[in-house]
């Protein structure tokens, strides 16, 4: 699990990726961002959790006063059963 705790959190052309491989599920939360202020993702920033195999990818959890996602940025969780 990736855990971020801060006053504010800014991603600009950046990536956070949490992967799980195999038949074992990852943690319930793969990426957790908790701020007292704002979260901003800009310029194709990405927060991504993925499971390769029968396991479950972890959730993306964000708690913030405001959240901005723009300029091609996104959050995604997927499972790819191989």
mmCIF file of N, CA and C in Angstrom:
data_model
loop_
_atom_site.group_PDB
_atom_site.id
_atom_site.type_symbol
_atom_site.label_atom_id
_atom_site.label_comp_id
_atom_site.label_asym_id
_atom_site.label_seq_id
_atom_site.Cartn_x
_atom_site.Cartn_y
_atom_site.Cartn_z
ATOM 1 N N UNK A 1 0.835 -1.187 0.000
ATOM 2 C CA UNK A 1 0.000 0.000 0.000
ATOM 3 C C UNK A 1 0.877 1.246 0.000
ATOM 4 N N UNK A 2 0.522 2.199 -0.852
ATOM 5 C CA UNK A 2 1.163 3.513 -0.860
ATOM 6 C C UNK A 2 0.290 4.423 -0.004
ATOM 7 N N UNK A 3 0.874 5.017 1.047
ATOM 8 C CA UNK A 3 0.126 5.906 1.934
ATOM 9 C C UNK A 3 0.769 7.291 1.912
ATOM 10 N N UNK A 4 -0.064 8.309 1.669
ATOM 11 C CA UNK A 4 0.416 9.693 1.657
ATOM 12 C C UNK A 4 -0.469 10.488 2.611
ATOM 13 N N UNK A 5 0.162 11.185 3.546
ATOM 14 C CA UNK A 5 -0.537 12.050 4.493
ATOM 15 C C UNK A 5 0.129 13.415 4.414
ATOM 16 N N UNK A 6 -0.691 14.466 4.202
ATOM 17 C CA UNK A 6 -0.075 15.788 4.048
ATOM 18 C C UNK A 6 -1.096 16.891 4.251
ATOM 19 N N UNK A 7 -0.586 18.119 4.233
ATOM 20 C CA UNK A 7 -1.448 19.288 4.260
ATOM 21 C C UNK A 7 -2.124 19.489 2.912
ATOM 22 N N UNK A 8 -1.342 19.317 1.830
ATOM 23 C CA UNK A 8 -1.863 19.330 0.464
ATOM 24 C C UNK A 8 -1.017 18.375 -0.357
ATOM 25 N N UNK A 9 -1.541 17.955 -1.529
ATOM 26 C CA UNK A 9 -0.811 17.002 -2.361
ATOM 27 C C UNK A 9 -0.966 17.416 -3.812
ATOM 28 N N UNK A 10 0.165 17.602 -4.509
ATOM 29 C CA UNK A 10 0.169 18.051 -5.901
ATOM 30 C C UNK A 10 0.974 17.066 -6.739
ATOM 31 N N UNK A 11 0.367 16.579 -7.837
ATOM 32 C CA UNK A 11 1.075 15.757 -8.824
ATOM 33 C C UNK A 11 1.044 16.508 -10.146
ATOM 34 N N UNK A 12 2.209 16.681 -10.762
ATOM 35 C CA UNK A 12 2.324 17.365 -12.049
ATOM 36 C C UNK A 12 3.194 16.490 -12.942
ATOM 37 N N UNK A 13 2.579 15.839 -13.934
ATOM 38 C CA UNK A 13 3.289 14.906 -14.827
ATOM 39 C C UNK A 13 3.960 13.789 -14.025
ATOM 40 N N UNK A 14 3.226 13.210 -13.076
ATOM 41 C CA UNK A 14 3.789 12.190 -12.192
ATOM 42 C C UNK A 14 2.906 10.942 -12.160
ATOM 43 N N UNK A 15 3.481 9.837 -11.656
ATOM 44 C CA UNK A 15 2.775 8.562 -11.599
ATOM 45 C C UNK A 15 2.912 7.932 -10.224
ATOM 46 N N UNK A 16 1.824 7.329 -9.739
ATOM 47 C CA UNK A 16 1.849 6.443 -8.583
ATOM 48 C C UNK A 16 1.196 5.154 -9.047
ATOM 49 N N UNK A 17 1.930 4.047 -8.955
ATOM 50 C CA UNK A 17 1.427 2.761 -9.436
ATOM 51 C C UNK A 17 1.624 1.719 -8.343
ATOM 52 N N UNK A 18 0.558 0.975 -8.012
ATOM 53 C CA UNK A 18 0.633 -0.118 -7.046
ATOM 54 C C UNK A 18 0.113 -1.377 -7.736
ATOM 55 N N UNK A 19 0.991 -2.348 -7.970
ATOM 56 C CA UNK A 19 0.637 -3.582 -8.679
ATOM 57 C C UNK A 19 0.602 -4.776 -7.731
ATOM 58 N N UNK A 20 -0.275 -5.737 -8.044
ATOM 59 C CA UNK A 20 -0.339 -7.030 -7.370
ATOM 60 C C UNK A 20 -0.197 -8.093 -8.444
ATOM 61 N N UNK A 21 0.627 -9.110 -8.178
ATOM 62 C CA UNK A 21 0.862 -10.154 -9.177
ATOM 63 C C UNK A 21 0.504 -11.514 -8.579
ATOM 64 N N UNK A 22 -0.223 -12.324 -9.362
ATOM 65 C CA UNK A 22 -0.546 -13.689 -8.943
ATOM 66 C C UNK A 22 -1.973 -13.835 -8.461
ATOM 67 N N UNK A 23 -2.223 -14.947 -7.788
ATOM 68 C CA UNK A 23 -3.589 -15.268 -7.371
ATOM 69 C C UNK A 23 -3.944 -14.696 -5.999
ATOM 70 N N UNK A 24 -2.985 -14.067 -5.332
ATOM 71 C CA UNK A 24 -3.244 -13.483 -4.024
ATOM 72 C C UNK A 24 -3.704 -12.038 -4.210
ATOM 73 N N UNK A 25 -4.771 -11.659 -3.518
ATOM 74 C CA UNK A 25 -5.269 -10.294 -3.615
ATOM 75 C C UNK A 25 -4.348 -9.332 -2.886
ATOM 76 N N UNK A 26 -4.272 -8.124 -3.390
ATOM 77 C CA UNK A 26 -3.506 -7.082 -2.722
ATOM 78 C C UNK A 26 -4.272 -6.563 -1.518
ATOM 79 N N UNK A 27 -3.691 -5.596 -0.836
ATOM 80 C CA UNK A 27 -4.385 -4.978 0.293
ATOM 81 C C UNK A 27 -5.684 -4.356 -0.187
ATOM 82 N N UNK A 28 -6.638 -4.191 0.727
ATOM 83 C CA UNK A 28 -7.922 -3.606 0.363
ATOM 84 C C UNK A 28 -7.737 -2.230 -0.274
ATOM 85 N N UNK A 29 -6.810 -1.443 0.275
ATOM 86 C CA UNK A 29 -6.492 -0.126 -0.290
ATOM 87 C C UNK A 29 -5.084 -0.184 -0.860
ATOM 88 N N UNK A 30 -4.946 0.075 -2.173
ATOM 89 C CA UNK A 30 -3.636 0.061 -2.826
ATOM 90 C C UNK A 30 -2.927 1.393 -2.727
ATOM 91 N N UNK A 31 -3.682 2.494 -2.843
ATOM 92 C CA UNK A 31 -3.134 3.849 -2.719
ATOM 93 C C UNK A 31 -4.082 4.648 -1.836
ATOM 94 N N UNK A 32 -3.542 5.257 -0.797
ATOM 95 C CA UNK A 32 -4.339 6.055 0.132
ATOM 96 C C UNK A 32 -3.726 7.445 0.248
ATOM 97 N N UNK A 33 -4.507 8.466 -0.098
ATOM 98 C CA UNK A 33 -4.053 9.857 -0.004
ATOM 99 C C UNK A 33 -5.029 10.595 0.899
ATOM 100 N N UNK A 34 -4.540 11.070 2.028
ATOM 101 C CA UNK A 34 -5.382 11.811 2.962
ATOM 102 C C UNK A 34 -4.698 13.138 3.246
ATOM 103 N N UNK A 35 -5.400 14.222 2.931
ATOM 104 C CA UNK A 35 -4.845 15.567 3.149
ATOM 105 C C UNK A 35 -5.835 16.416 3.934
ATOM 106 N N UNK A 36 -5.317 17.427 4.593
ATOM 107 C CA UNK A 36 -6.189 18.411 5.244
ATOM 108 C C UNK A 36 -6.638 19.464 4.238
ATOM 109 N N UNK A 37 -5.856 19.619 3.166
ATOM 110 C CA UNK A 37 -6.151 20.620 2.147
ATOM 111 C C UNK A 37 -6.583 19.982 0.839
ATOM 112 N N UNK A 38 -6.014 20.464 -0.253
ATOM 113 C CA UNK A 38 -6.429 20.075 -1.591
ATOM 114 C C UNK A 38 -5.511 19.015 -2.200
ATOM 115 N N UNK A 39 -6.072 18.242 -3.134
ATOM 116 C CA UNK A 39 -5.325 17.304 -3.970
ATOM 117 C C UNK A 39 -5.462 17.781 -5.406
ATOM 118 N N UNK A 40 -4.335 17.834 -6.136
ATOM 119 C CA UNK A 40 -4.346 18.295 -7.520
ATOM 120 C C UNK A 40 -3.513 17.360 -8.395
ATOM 121 N N UNK A 41 -4.141 16.846 -9.458
ATOM 122 C CA UNK A 41 -3.451 16.039 -10.462
ATOM 123 C C UNK A 41 -3.537 16.787 -11.785
ATOM 124 N N UNK A 42 -2.374 17.109 -12.384
ATOM 125 C CA UNK A 42 -2.355 17.848 -13.643
ATOM 126 C C UNK A 42 -1.331 17.256 -14.606
ATOM 127 N N UNK A 43 -1.466 17.630 -15.869
ATOM 128 C CA UNK A 43 -0.500 17.284 -16.919
ATOM 129 C C UNK A 43 -0.226 15.782 -17.014
ATOM 130 N N UNK A 44 -1.297 15.029 -17.238
ATOM 131 C CA UNK A 44 -1.222 13.574 -17.462
ATOM 132 C C UNK A 44 -0.698 12.795 -16.258
ATOM 133 N N UNK A 45 -0.966 13.275 -15.064
ATOM 134 C CA UNK A 45 -0.604 12.526 -13.862
ATOM 135 C C UNK A 45 -1.527 11.318 -13.727
ATOM 136 N N UNK A 46 -1.041 10.278 -13.058
ATOM 137 C CA UNK A 46 -1.771 9.006 -13.000
ATOM 138 C C UNK A 46 -1.619 8.382 -11.621
ATOM 139 N N UNK A 47 -2.743 7.959 -11.047
ATOM 140 C CA UNK A 47 -2.757 7.109 -9.856
ATOM 141 C C UNK A 47 -3.441 5.829 -10.296
ATOM 142 N N UNK A 48 -2.731 4.696 -10.138
ATOM 143 C CA UNK A 48 -3.147 3.469 -10.815
ATOM 144 C C UNK A 48 -2.882 2.267 -9.921
ATOM 145 N N UNK A 49 -3.886 1.405 -9.741
ATOM 146 C CA UNK A 49 -3.662 0.107 -9.100
ATOM 147 C C UNK A 49 -4.090 -0.967 -10.091
ATOM 148 N N UNK A 50 -3.318 -2.052 -10.118
ATOM 149 C CA UNK A 50 -3.608 -3.121 -11.078
ATOM 150 C C UNK A 50 -3.234 -4.469 -10.485
ATOM 151 N N UNK A 51 -4.046 -5.483 -10.790
ATOM 152 C CA UNK A 51 -3.728 -6.861 -10.412
ATOM 153 C C UNK A 51 -3.487 -7.652 -11.686
ATOM 154 N N UNK A 52 -2.354 -8.347 -11.731
ATOM 155 C CA UNK A 52 -2.035 -9.250 -12.834
ATOM 156 C C UNK A 52 -2.266 -10.666 -12.321
ATOM 157 N N UNK A 53 -3.365 -11.284 -12.722
ATOM 158 C CA UNK A 53 -3.700 -12.625 -12.252
ATOM 159 C C UNK A 53 -5.063 -12.632 -11.598
ATOM 160 N N UNK A 54 -5.335 -13.674 -10.831
ATOM 161 C CA UNK A 54 -6.661 -13.861 -10.242
ATOM 162 C C UNK A 54 -6.887 -13.001 -9.009
ATOM 163 N N UNK A 55 -5.843 -12.370 -8.476
ATOM 164 C CA UNK A 55 -5.979 -11.537 -7.280
ATOM 165 C C UNK A 55 -6.716 -10.237 -7.566
ATOM 166 N N UNK A 56 -7.024 -9.527 -6.508
ATOM 167 C CA UNK A 56 -7.763 -8.264 -6.588
ATOM 168 C C UNK A 56 -6.782 -7.102 -6.457
ATOM 169 N N UNK A 57 -6.973 -6.091 -7.291
ATOM 170 C CA UNK A 57 -6.163 -4.876 -7.123
ATOM 171 C C UNK A 57 -6.719 -4.082 -5.949
ATOM 172 N N UNK A 58 -5.899 -3.280 -5.328
ATOM 173 C CA UNK A 58 -6.367 -2.472 -4.205
ATOM 174 C C UNK A 58 -7.120 -1.243 -4.679
ATOM 175 N N UNK A 59 -7.976 -0.717 -3.816
ATOM 176 C CA UNK A 59 -8.731 0.493 -4.115
ATOM 177 C C UNK A 59 -7.824 1.713 -4.078
ATOM 178 N N UNK A 60 -8.313 2.805 -4.652
ATOM 179 C CA UNK A 60 -7.674 4.115 -4.517
ATOM 180 C C UNK A 60 -8.568 4.929 -3.590
ATOM 181 N N UNK A 61 -7.986 5.399 -2.490
ATOM 182 C CA UNK A 61 -8.732 6.162 -1.491
ATOM 183 C C UNK A 61 -8.172 7.578 -1.450
ATOM 184 N N UNK A 62 -9.053 8.586 -1.613
ATOM 185 C CA UNK A 62 -8.619 9.986 -1.527
ATOM 186 C C UNK A 62 -9.573 10.721 -0.600
ATOM 187 N N UNK A 63 -9.003 11.404 0.378
ATOM 188 C CA UNK A 63 -9.782 12.242 1.278
ATOM 189 C C UNK A 63 -9.117 13.616 1.288
ATOM 190 N N UNK A 64 -9.854 14.628 0.823
ATOM 191 C CA UNK A 64 -9.296 15.978 0.704
ATOM 192 C C UNK A 64 -10.413 17.005 0.770
ATOM 193 N N UNK A 65 -10.040 18.248 1.046
ATOM 194 C CA UNK A 65 -11.037 19.325 1.039
ATOM 195 C C UNK A 65 -11.593 19.489 -0.377
ATOM 196 N N UNK A 66 -10.706 19.549 -1.375
ATOM 197 C CA UNK A 66 -11.080 19.634 -2.792
ATOM 198 C C UNK A 66 -10.125 18.764 -3.589
ATOM 199 N N UNK A 67 -10.604 18.259 -4.718
ATOM 200 C CA UNK A 67 -9.738 17.480 -5.604
ATOM 201 C C UNK A 67 -9.927 17.969 -7.032
ATOM 202 N N UNK A 68 -8.802 18.227 -7.719
ATOM 203 C CA UNK A 68 -8.809 18.651 -9.111
ATOM 204 C C UNK A 68 -8.047 17.618 -9.928
ATOM 205 N N UNK A 69 -8.680 17.130 -10.998
ATOM 206 C CA UNK A 69 -8.040 16.187 -11.924
ATOM 207 C C UNK A 69 -8.240 16.773 -13.322
ATOM 208 N N UNK A 70 -7.136 17.201 -13.973
ATOM 209 C CA UNK A 70 -7.284 17.858 -15.273
ATOM 210 C C UNK A 70 -6.085 17.611 -16.169
ATOM 211 N N UNK A 71 -6.206 18.079 -17.399
ATOM 212 C CA UNK A 71 -5.125 18.013 -18.391
ATOM 213 C C UNK A 71 -4.684 16.579 -18.678
ATOM 214 N N UNK A 72 -5.667 15.665 -18.827
ATOM 215 C CA UNK A 72 -5.360 14.280 -19.170
ATOM 216 C C UNK A 72 -4.977 13.403 -17.995
ATOM 217 N N UNK A 73 -5.106 13.896 -16.789
ATOM 218 C CA UNK A 73 -4.801 13.099 -15.598
ATOM 219 C C UNK A 73 -5.965 12.173 -15.288
ATOM 220 N N UNK A 74 -5.683 11.048 -14.570
ATOM 221 C CA UNK A 74 -6.772 10.158 -14.182
ATOM 222 C C UNK A 74 -6.359 9.205 -13.076
ATOM 223 N N UNK A 75 -7.368 8.560 -12.489
ATOM 224 C CA UNK A 75 -7.200 7.517 -11.483
ATOM 225 C C UNK A 75 -7.856 6.268 -12.048
ATOM 226 N N UNK A 76 -7.232 5.091 -11.820
ATOM 227 C CA UNK A 76 -7.787 3.866 -12.401
ATOM 228 C C UNK A 76 -7.378 2.648 -11.579
ATOM 229 N N UNK A 77 -8.301 1.712 -11.427
ATOM 230 C CA UNK A 77 -7.984 0.395 -10.860
ATOM 231 C C UNK A 77 -8.486 -0.654 -11.838
ATOM 232 N N UNK A 78 -7.645 -1.651 -12.138
ATOM 233 C CA UNK A 78 -8.065 -2.724 -13.044
ATOM 234 C C UNK A 78 -7.482 -4.054 -12.590
ATOM 235 N N UNK A 79 -8.148 -5.129 -13.007
ATOM 236 C CA UNK A 79 -7.652 -6.475 -12.785
ATOM 237 C C UNK A 79 -7.540 -7.154 -14.144
ATOM 238 N N UNK A 80 -6.380 -7.708 -14.428
ATOM 239 C CA UNK A 80 -6.121 -8.425 -15.680
ATOM 240 C C UNK A 80 -5.869 -9.876 -15.338
ATOM 241 N N UNK A 81 -6.851 -10.743 -15.572
ATOM 242 C CA UNK A 81 -6.695 -12.158 -15.276
ATOM 243 C C UNK A 81 -5.910 -12.812 -16.400
ATOM 244 N N UNK A 82 -4.722 -13.301 -16.072
ATOM 245 C CA UNK A 82 -3.863 -13.903 -17.095
ATOM 246 C C UNK A 82 -3.967 -15.405 -17.109
#
